[in-house]
Coordinates of C-alpha atoms in Angstrom, one line a residue:
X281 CA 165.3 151.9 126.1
X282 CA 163.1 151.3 129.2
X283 CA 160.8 149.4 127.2
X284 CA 162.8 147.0 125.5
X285 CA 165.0 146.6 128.7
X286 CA 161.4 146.2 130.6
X287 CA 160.9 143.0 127.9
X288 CA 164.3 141.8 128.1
X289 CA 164.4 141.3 131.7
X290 CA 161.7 138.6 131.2
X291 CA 162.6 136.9 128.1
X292 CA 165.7 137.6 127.6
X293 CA 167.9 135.0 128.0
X294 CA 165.5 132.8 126.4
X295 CA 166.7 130.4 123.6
X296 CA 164.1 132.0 121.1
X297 CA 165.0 135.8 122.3
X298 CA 165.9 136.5 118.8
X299 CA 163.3 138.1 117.1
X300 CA 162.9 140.9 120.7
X301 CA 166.9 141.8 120.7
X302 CA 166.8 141.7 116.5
X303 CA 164.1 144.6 117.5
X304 CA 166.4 146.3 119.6
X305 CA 169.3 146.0 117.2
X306 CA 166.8 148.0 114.5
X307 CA 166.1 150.8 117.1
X308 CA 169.6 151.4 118.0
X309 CA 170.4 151.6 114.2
X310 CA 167.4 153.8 113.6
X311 CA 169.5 156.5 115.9
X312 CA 172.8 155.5 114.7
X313 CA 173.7 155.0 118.4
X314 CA 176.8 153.1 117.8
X315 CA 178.0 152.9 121.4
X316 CA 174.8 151.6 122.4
X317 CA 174.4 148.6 119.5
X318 CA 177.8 147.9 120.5
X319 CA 176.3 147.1 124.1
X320 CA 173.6 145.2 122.6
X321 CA 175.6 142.8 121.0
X322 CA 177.9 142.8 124.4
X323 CA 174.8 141.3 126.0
X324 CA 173.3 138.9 123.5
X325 CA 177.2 137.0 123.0
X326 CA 176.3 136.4 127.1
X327 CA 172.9 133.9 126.7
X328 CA 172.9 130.6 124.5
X329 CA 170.3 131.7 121.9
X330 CA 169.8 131.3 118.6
X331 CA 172.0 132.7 115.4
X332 CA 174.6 133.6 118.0
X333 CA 177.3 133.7 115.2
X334 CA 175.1 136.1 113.0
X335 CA 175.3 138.3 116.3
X336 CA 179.1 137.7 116.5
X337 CA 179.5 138.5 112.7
X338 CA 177.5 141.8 113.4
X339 CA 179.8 142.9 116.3
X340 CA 183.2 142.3 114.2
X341 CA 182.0 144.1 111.7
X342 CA 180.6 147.4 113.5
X343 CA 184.0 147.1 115.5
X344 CA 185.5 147.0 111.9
X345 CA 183.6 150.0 110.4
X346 CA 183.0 152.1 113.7
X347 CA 186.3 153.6 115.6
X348 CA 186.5 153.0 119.3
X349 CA 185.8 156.4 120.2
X350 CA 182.0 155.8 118.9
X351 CA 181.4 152.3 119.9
X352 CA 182.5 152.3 123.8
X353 CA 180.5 154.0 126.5
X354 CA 182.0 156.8 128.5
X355 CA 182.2 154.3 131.3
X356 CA 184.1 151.8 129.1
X357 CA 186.2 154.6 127.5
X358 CA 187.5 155.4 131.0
X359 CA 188.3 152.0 131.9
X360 CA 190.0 151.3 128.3
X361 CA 192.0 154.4 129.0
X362 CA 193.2 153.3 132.4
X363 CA 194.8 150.0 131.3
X364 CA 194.7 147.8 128.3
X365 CA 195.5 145.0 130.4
X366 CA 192.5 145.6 133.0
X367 CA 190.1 145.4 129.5
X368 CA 188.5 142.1 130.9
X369 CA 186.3 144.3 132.8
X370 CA 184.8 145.8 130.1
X371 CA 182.8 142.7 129.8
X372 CA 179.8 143.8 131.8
X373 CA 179.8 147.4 130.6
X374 CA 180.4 148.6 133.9
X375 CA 182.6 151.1 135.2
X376 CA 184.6 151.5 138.8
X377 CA 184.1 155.3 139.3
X378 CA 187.0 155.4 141.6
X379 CA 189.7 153.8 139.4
X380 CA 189.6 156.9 137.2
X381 CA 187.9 160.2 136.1
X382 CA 185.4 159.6 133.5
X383 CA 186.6 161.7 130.5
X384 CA 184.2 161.8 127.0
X385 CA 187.3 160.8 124.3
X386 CA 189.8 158.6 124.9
X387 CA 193.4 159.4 125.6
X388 CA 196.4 158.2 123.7
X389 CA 197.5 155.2 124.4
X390 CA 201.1 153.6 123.4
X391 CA 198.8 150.9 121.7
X392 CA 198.1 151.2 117.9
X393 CA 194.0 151.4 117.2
X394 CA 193.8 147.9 115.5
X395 CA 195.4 146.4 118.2
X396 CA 192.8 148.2 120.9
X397 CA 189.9 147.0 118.3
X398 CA 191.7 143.5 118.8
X399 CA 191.4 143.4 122.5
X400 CA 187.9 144.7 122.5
X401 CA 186.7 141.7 120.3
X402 CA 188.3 139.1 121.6
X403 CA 186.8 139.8 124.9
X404 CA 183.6 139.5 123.7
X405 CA 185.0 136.4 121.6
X406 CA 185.8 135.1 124.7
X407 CA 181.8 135.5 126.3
X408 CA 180.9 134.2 122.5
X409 CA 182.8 130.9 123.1
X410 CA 181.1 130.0 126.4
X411 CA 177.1 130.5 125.1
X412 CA 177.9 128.4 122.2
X413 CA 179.4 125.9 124.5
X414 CA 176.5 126.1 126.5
X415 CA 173.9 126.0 123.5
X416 CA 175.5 122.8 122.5
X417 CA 174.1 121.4 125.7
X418 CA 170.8 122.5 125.4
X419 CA 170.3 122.1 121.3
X420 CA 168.2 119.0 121.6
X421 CA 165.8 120.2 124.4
X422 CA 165.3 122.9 122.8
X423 CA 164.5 121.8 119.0
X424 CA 162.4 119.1 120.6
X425 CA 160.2 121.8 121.9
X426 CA 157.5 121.7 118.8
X427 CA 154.9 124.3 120.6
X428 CA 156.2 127.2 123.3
X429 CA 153.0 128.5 123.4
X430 CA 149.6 127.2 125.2
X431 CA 147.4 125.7 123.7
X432 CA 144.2 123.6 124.8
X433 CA 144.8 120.8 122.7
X434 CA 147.2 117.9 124.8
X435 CA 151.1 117.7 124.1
X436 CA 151.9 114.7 122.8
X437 CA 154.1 112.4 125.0
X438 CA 157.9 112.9 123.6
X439 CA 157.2 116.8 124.2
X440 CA 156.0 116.1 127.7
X441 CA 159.2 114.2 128.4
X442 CA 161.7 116.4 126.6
X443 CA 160.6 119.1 129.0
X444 CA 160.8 116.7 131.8
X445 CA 164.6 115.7 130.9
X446 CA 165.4 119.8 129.9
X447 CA 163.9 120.7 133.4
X448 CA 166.4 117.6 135.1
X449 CA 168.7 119.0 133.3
X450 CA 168.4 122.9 134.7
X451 CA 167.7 121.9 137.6
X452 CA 171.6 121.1 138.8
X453 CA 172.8 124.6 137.7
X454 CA 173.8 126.7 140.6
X455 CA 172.2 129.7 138.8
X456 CA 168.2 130.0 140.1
X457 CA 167.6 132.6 137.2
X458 CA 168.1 129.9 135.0
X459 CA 165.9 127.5 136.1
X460 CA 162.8 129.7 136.9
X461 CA 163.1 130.9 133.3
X462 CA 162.9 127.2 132.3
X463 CA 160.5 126.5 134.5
X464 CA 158.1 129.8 133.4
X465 CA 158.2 128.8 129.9
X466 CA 157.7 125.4 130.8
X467 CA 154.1 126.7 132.5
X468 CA 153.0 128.3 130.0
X469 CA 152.9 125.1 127.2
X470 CA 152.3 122.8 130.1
X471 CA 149.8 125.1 132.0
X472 CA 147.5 122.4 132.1
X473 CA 149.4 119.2 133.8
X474 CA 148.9 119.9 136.9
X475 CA 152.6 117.8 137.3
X476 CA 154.3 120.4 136.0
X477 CA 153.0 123.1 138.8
X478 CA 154.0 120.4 140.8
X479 CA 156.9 120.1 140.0
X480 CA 157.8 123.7 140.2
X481 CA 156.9 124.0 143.1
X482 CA 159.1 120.8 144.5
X483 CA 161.9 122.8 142.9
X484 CA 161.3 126.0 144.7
X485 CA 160.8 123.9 148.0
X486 CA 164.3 122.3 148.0
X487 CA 166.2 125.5 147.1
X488 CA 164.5 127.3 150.5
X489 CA 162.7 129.5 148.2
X490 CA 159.0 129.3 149.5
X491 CA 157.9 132.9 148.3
X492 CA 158.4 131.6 144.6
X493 CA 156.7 128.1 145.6
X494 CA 153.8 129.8 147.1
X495 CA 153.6 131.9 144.1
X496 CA 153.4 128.9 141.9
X497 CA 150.9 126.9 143.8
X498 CA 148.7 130.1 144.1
X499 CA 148.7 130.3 140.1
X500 CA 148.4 126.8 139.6
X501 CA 145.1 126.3 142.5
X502 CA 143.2 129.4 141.6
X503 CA 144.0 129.7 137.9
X504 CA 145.6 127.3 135.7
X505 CA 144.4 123.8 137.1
X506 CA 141.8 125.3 139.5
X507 CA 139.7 122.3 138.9
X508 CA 142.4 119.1 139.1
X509 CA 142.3 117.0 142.1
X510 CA 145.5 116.5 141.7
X511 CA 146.9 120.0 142.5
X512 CA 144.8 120.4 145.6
X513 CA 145.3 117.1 146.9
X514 CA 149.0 118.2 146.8
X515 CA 148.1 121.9 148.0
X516 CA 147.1 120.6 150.8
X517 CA 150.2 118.2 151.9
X518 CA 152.5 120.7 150.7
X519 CA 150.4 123.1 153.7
X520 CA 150.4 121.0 156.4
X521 CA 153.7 120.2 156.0
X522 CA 155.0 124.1 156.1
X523 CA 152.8 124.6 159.0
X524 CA 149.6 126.2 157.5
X525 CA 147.1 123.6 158.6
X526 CA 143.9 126.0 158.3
X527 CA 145.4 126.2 154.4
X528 CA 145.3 122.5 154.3
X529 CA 142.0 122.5 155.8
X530 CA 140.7 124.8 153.5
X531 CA 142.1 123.0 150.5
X532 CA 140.6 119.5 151.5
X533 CA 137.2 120.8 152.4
X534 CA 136.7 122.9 149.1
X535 CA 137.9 119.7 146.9
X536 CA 135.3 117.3 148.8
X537 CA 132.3 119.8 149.5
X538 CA 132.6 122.4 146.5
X539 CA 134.8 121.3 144.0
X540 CA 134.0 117.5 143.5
X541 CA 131.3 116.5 146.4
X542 CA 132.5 113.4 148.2
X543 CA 135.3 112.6 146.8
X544 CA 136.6 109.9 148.5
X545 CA 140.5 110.3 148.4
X546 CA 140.0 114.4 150.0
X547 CA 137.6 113.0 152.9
X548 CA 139.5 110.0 153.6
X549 CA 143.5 112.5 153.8
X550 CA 141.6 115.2 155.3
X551 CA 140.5 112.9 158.2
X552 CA 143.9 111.7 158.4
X553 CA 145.5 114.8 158.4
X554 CA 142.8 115.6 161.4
X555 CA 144.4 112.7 163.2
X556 CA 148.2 113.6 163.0
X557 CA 147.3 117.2 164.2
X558 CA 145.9 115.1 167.7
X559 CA 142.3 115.5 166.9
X560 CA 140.5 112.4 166.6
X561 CA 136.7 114.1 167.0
X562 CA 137.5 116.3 164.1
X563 CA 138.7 113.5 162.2
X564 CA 135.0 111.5 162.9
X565 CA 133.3 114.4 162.2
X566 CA 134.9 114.6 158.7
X567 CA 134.0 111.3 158.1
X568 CA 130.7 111.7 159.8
X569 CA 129.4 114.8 157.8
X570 CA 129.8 112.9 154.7
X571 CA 128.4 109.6 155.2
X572 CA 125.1 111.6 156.4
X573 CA 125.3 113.7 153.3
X574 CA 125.3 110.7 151.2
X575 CA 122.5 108.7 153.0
X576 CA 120.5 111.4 151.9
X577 CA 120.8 110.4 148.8
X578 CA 118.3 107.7 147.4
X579 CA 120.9 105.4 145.7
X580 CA 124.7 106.0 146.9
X581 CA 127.5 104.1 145.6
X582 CA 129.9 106.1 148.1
X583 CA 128.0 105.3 151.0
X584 CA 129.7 101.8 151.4
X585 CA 133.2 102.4 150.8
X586 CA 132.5 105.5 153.1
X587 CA 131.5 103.2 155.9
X588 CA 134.1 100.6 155.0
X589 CA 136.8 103.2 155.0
X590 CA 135.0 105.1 158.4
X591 CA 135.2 101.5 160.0
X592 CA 138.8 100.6 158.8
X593 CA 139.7 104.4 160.0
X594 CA 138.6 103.7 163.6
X595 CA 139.7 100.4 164.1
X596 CA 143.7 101.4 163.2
X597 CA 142.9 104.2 166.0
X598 CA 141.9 101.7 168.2
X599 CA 138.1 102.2 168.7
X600 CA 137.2 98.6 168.4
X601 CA 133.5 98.8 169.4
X602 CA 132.6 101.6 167.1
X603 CA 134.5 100.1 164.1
X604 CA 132.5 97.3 164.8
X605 CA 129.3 99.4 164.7
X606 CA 130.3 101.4 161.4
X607 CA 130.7 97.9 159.8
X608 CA 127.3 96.6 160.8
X609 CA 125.9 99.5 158.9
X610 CA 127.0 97.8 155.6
X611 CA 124.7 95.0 156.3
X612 CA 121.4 97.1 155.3
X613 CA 122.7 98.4 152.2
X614 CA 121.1 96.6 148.8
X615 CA 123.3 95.6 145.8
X616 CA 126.5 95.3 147.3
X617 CA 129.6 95.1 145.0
X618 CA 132.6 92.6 145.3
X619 CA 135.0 95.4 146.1
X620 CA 132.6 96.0 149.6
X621 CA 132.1 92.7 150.1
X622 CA 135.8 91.4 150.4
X623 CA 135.9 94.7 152.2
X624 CA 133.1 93.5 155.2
X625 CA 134.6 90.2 155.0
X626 CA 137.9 91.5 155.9
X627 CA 136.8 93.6 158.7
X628 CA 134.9 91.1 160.3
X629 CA 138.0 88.8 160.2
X630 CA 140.6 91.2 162.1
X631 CA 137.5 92.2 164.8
X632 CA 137.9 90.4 168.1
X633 CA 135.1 89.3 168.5
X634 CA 132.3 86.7 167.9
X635 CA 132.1 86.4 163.8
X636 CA 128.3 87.0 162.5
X637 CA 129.0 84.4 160.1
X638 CA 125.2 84.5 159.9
X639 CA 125.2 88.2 158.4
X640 CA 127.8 87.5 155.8
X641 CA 126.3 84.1 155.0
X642 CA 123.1 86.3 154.1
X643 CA 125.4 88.8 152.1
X644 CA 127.4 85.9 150.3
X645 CA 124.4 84.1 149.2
X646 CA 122.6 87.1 147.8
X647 CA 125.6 88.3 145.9
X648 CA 126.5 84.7 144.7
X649 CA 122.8 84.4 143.6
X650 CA 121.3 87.6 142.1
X651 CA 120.7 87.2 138.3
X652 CA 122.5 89.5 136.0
X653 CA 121.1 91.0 132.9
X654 CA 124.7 91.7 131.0
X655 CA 128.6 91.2 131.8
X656 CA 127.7 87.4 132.2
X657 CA 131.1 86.1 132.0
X658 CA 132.3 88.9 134.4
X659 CA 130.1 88.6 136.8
X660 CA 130.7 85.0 137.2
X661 CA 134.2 85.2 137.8
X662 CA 133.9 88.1 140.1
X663 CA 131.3 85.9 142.1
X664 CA 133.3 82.8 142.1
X665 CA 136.5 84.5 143.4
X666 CA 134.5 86.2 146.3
X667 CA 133.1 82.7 147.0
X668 CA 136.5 81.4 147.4
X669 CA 137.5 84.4 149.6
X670 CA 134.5 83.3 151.5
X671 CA 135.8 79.5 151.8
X672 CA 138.6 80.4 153.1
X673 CA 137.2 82.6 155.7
X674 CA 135.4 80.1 157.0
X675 CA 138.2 77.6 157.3
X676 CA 139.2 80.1 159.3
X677 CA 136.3 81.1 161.6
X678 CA 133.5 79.0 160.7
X679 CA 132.4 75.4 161.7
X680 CA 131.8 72.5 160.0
X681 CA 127.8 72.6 158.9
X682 CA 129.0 76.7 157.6
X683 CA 131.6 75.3 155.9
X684 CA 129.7 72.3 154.1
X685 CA 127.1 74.4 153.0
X686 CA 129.3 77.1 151.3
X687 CA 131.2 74.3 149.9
X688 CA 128.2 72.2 148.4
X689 CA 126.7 76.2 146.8
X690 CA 130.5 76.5 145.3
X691 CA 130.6 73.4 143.8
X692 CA 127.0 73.5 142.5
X693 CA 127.9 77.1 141.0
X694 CA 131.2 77.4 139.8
X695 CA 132.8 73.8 139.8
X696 CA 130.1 72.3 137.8
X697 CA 129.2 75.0 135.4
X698 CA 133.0 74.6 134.1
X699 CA 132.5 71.2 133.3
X700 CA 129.3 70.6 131.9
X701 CA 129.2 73.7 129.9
X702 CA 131.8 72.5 128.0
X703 CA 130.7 69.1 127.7
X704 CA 127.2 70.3 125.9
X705 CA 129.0 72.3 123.4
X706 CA 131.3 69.3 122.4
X707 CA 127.9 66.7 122.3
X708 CA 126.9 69.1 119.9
X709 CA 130.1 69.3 118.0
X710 CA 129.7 65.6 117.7
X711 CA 126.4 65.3 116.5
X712 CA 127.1 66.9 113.2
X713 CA 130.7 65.2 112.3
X714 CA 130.7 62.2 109.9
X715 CA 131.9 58.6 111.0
X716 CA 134.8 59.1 108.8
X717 CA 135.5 62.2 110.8
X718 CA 135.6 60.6 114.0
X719 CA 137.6 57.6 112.6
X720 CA 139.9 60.3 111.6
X721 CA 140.5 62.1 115.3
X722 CA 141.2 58.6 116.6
X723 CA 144.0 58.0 114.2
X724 CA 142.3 54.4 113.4
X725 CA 139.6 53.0 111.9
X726 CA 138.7 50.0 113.9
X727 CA 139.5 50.5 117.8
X728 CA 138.1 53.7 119.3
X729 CA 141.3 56.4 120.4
X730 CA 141.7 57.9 123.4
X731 CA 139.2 61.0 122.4
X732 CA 136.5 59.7 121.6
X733 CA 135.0 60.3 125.0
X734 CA 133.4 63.8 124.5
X735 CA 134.2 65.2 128.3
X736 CA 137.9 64.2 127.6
X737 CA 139.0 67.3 125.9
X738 CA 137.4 69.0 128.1
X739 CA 137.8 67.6 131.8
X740 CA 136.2 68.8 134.9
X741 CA 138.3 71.5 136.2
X742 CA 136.5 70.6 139.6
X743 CA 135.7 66.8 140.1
X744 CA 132.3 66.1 140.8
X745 CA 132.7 64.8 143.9
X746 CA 132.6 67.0 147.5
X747 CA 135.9 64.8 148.7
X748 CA 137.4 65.6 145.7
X749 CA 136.4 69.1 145.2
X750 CA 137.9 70.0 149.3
X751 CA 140.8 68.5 148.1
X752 CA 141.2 71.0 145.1
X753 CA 140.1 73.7 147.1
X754 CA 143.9 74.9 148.2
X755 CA 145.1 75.2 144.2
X756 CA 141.3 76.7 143.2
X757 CA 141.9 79.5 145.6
X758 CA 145.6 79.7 146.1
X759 CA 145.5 83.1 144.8
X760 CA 143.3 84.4 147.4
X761 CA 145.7 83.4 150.0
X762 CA 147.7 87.0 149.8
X763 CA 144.4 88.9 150.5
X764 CA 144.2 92.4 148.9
X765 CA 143.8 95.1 151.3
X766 CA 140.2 95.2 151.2
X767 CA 140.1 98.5 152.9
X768 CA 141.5 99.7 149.8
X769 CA 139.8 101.9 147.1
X770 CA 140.4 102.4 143.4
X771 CA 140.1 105.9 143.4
X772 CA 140.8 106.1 139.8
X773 CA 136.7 104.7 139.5
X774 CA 135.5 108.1 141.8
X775 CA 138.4 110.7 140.8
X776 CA 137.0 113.2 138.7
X777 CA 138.3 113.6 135.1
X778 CA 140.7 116.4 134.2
X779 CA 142.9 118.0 131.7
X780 CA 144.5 115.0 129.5
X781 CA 148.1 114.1 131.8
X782 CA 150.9 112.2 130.5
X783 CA 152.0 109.8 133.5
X784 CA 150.7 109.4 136.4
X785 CA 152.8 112.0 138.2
X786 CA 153.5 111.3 142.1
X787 CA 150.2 108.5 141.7
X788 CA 148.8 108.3 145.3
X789 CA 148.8 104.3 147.0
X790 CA 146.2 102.1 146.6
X791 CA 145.6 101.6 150.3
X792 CA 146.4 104.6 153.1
X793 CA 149.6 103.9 155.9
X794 CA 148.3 103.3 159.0
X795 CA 147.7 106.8 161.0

């Protein structure tokens, strides 16, 4: 009895139960303890599983074949004795010793046995009624559910959201029991979204239950998802914001010096979190420790963003001068991306200070001019929209001879290209096609149409001319005008890859608040 009770207690009440109480309904049988099956079935009618008529069925019928005497408990049997109309509290097989005597056969009652037999079912009818009630509400979920166990191999999307909209749906029952058990055997076919664990412990969180959230955050960090981002990035907030900042700590500094070196997204919270807790020198030094780790290295393609980042950092702190200084350490680097550049151009725009137009001028033009060996076509449109970031910087801060000379390289790089390239291929096009082709295009076959100029289909998208070209410049670069925070980082590029995830659950901001 301990044993199966032992099993129960855990998976009880779930929907696919069946097969552990059919178990206990064998062993009870086996010992032709009557009074005992007849409890059994008392406590399946009270869950919503499955083949809860079969179970029904199978109480009528031992109630049918079986006289009272050998299916109710002593405990019952002195309750039943004590008043037919006080039978409702036979429901949870408990008795009130101090109501009555317990006696081991029932007295005489003025009631006939059928009627007794009667009473006793449609009590239970009455538990019966409500779990099919209940099953009815939670049919779909669970027939949607295709695999209960784990498995390594990803759950396909409509699984991942049936147990998302089964867990909304547990979650507004009063009843906690219920939704741990949901959300336990939602761990254990999910134990590798680390959105799930999340979840979980969200849940936990809101119903003041911390000892169960812990507990779930403990399984999911050391265990399940041990080696997600995701799970300790959250660890760590979820610390600091019940008042264990040396857990926080802990978390952040084992994601971005053990688990994944120099990952951006830990450095750059765990500095944050520095800050909010009134220590700015701890917060440096985070920053600090990393950027020397990296220029260790011979090639870095953290280093940047970890200076641009560092820089941005200080300046929303208000350390002006060493913002400035951080930012002048981009300068040095070779083969600057697009990303870092917008980045250095936008720090040097909010600095108060002098511009060193001179230094970006340097950076632009060896960016705008390096050859590239593949990703032609991307390249030149990432080069051509920095240039224009760069225009309009200058309009800005510059003066005029700055200004004249980035316009004349934009022109002669981007402007141009567009409309001779095009022009070539149709000279070409031309060259091949029969008179009585051309005569054709024009529609007549005496006076030249309107496209027989080659660089008519095609026209310059910039005109040719500088006085022109400046006055195209506000449509060519329009776009820019909203800048993108360029202290921003796609962390996507850096984070590290982990178990397969359905949507992007709680996805962090592209840029960070100010601290």
């Amino acid at each position: 009895h301990r044993l199966f009770d032992r099993g129960l207690a855990y998976v009880g009440t779930d929907y696919r139960s069946n097969t552990l109480w059919d178990e206990y309904i064998k062993y009870e049988e086996s010992l032709q303890a009557w009074s005992n099956l007849a409890v059994v079935y008392t406590r399946i009618l009270e869950h919503p599983i499955q083949q809860l008529d079969r179970y029904f069925n199978c109480l009528k019928e031992l109630t049918a074949t079986r006289s009272l005497s050998e299916i109710l408990t002593a405990e019952e049997t002195s309750m039943y004795c004590l008043t037919v109309e006080n039978s409702a509290q036979v429901l949870d097989g408990e008795a009130h010793p101090n109501d009555v005597e317990k006696t081991a056969e029932p007295e005489v009652s003025s009631s006939t046995e059928a009627e007794d037999k009667a009473k006793y079912v449609s009590i239970r009818e009455e538990l019966f009624r409500k779990a099919k009630e209940y099953e009815s509400k939670i049919f779909n979920f669970e027939q949607a559910i295709r695999r209960p166990y784990f498995h390594v191999k990803p759950l396909d999307k409509p699984e991942l959201e049936n147990w998302h909209s089964y867990l909304d749906f547990i979650e507004k029952e009063e009843d906690i029991n219920k939704v741990i058990k949901l959300y336990e055997r939602c761990v254990i076919a999910c134990a590798s979204y680390s959105e799930f664990w999340i979840r979980y412990v969200q849940c936990m969180e809101d119903r003041q239950s911390l000892e169960l959230a812990n507990n779930a955050l403990a399984r999911a960090t050391h265990v399940f998802v041990k080696k997600q981002t995701e799970i300790h990035l959250f660890s760590a907030r979820f610390k600091e914001l019940n008042g264990d900042t040396d857990g926080a700590r802990a978390e952040y500094q084992h994601l971005h010096s053990v688990l994944y070196p120099g990952l951006l997204e830990a450095i750059v919270k765990h500095a944050n979190m520095e800050h909010r807790l009134g220590d700015k020198e701890s917060a440096c030094l985070v920053y600090e420790k990393a950027i020397a780790a990296e220029k260790e290295k011979e090639q870095s393609q953290l280093l940047p963003m970890l200076l641009i980042q560092y820089s941005r950092f200080l300046y929303m702190v208000g350390d002006l001068e060493k913002a400035r200084e951080i930012s002048g350490g981009l300068h040095g680097l070779a083969n600057l991306t697009k990303p870092v550049l917008e980045a250095v151009i936008f720090l040097e725009s909010i600095f108060q200070s002098e511009k060193r137009i001179d230094l970006l001028e340097s950076l632009v033009e060896k960016f705008l001019t390096a050859e590239q060996t593949q990703g032609e076509l991307a390249s030149l449109s990432d080069k051509e929209e920095l240039s224009s970031i760069y225009l309009e910087f200058l309009d800005t801060f510059g003066d005029v001879q700055s200004i004249k000379k980035a316009t004349t390289r934009h022109t002669i790089l981007f402007s141009r290209k567009r409309s001779i390239l095009p022009s070539k291929k149709r000279r070409a096009d031309d060259a091949v096609m029969s008179g009585r082709d051309k005569m054709a295009k024009t529609g007549d076959g005496t006076q030249p149409g309107m496209g027989t100029d080659p660089n008519a289909h095609n026209p310059a998208v910039w005109p040719a001319t500088s006085e022109a070209s400046a006055q195209q410049w506000g449509a060519a670069y329009a776009q820019q005008a909203a800048y993108p925070a360029y202290g921003a980082y796609d962390y996507s590029q850096q984070m590290p890859q982990s178990a397969p995830q359905a949507a992007a659950y709680g996805a962090y901001p592209p840029t960070y608040p100010a601290q």
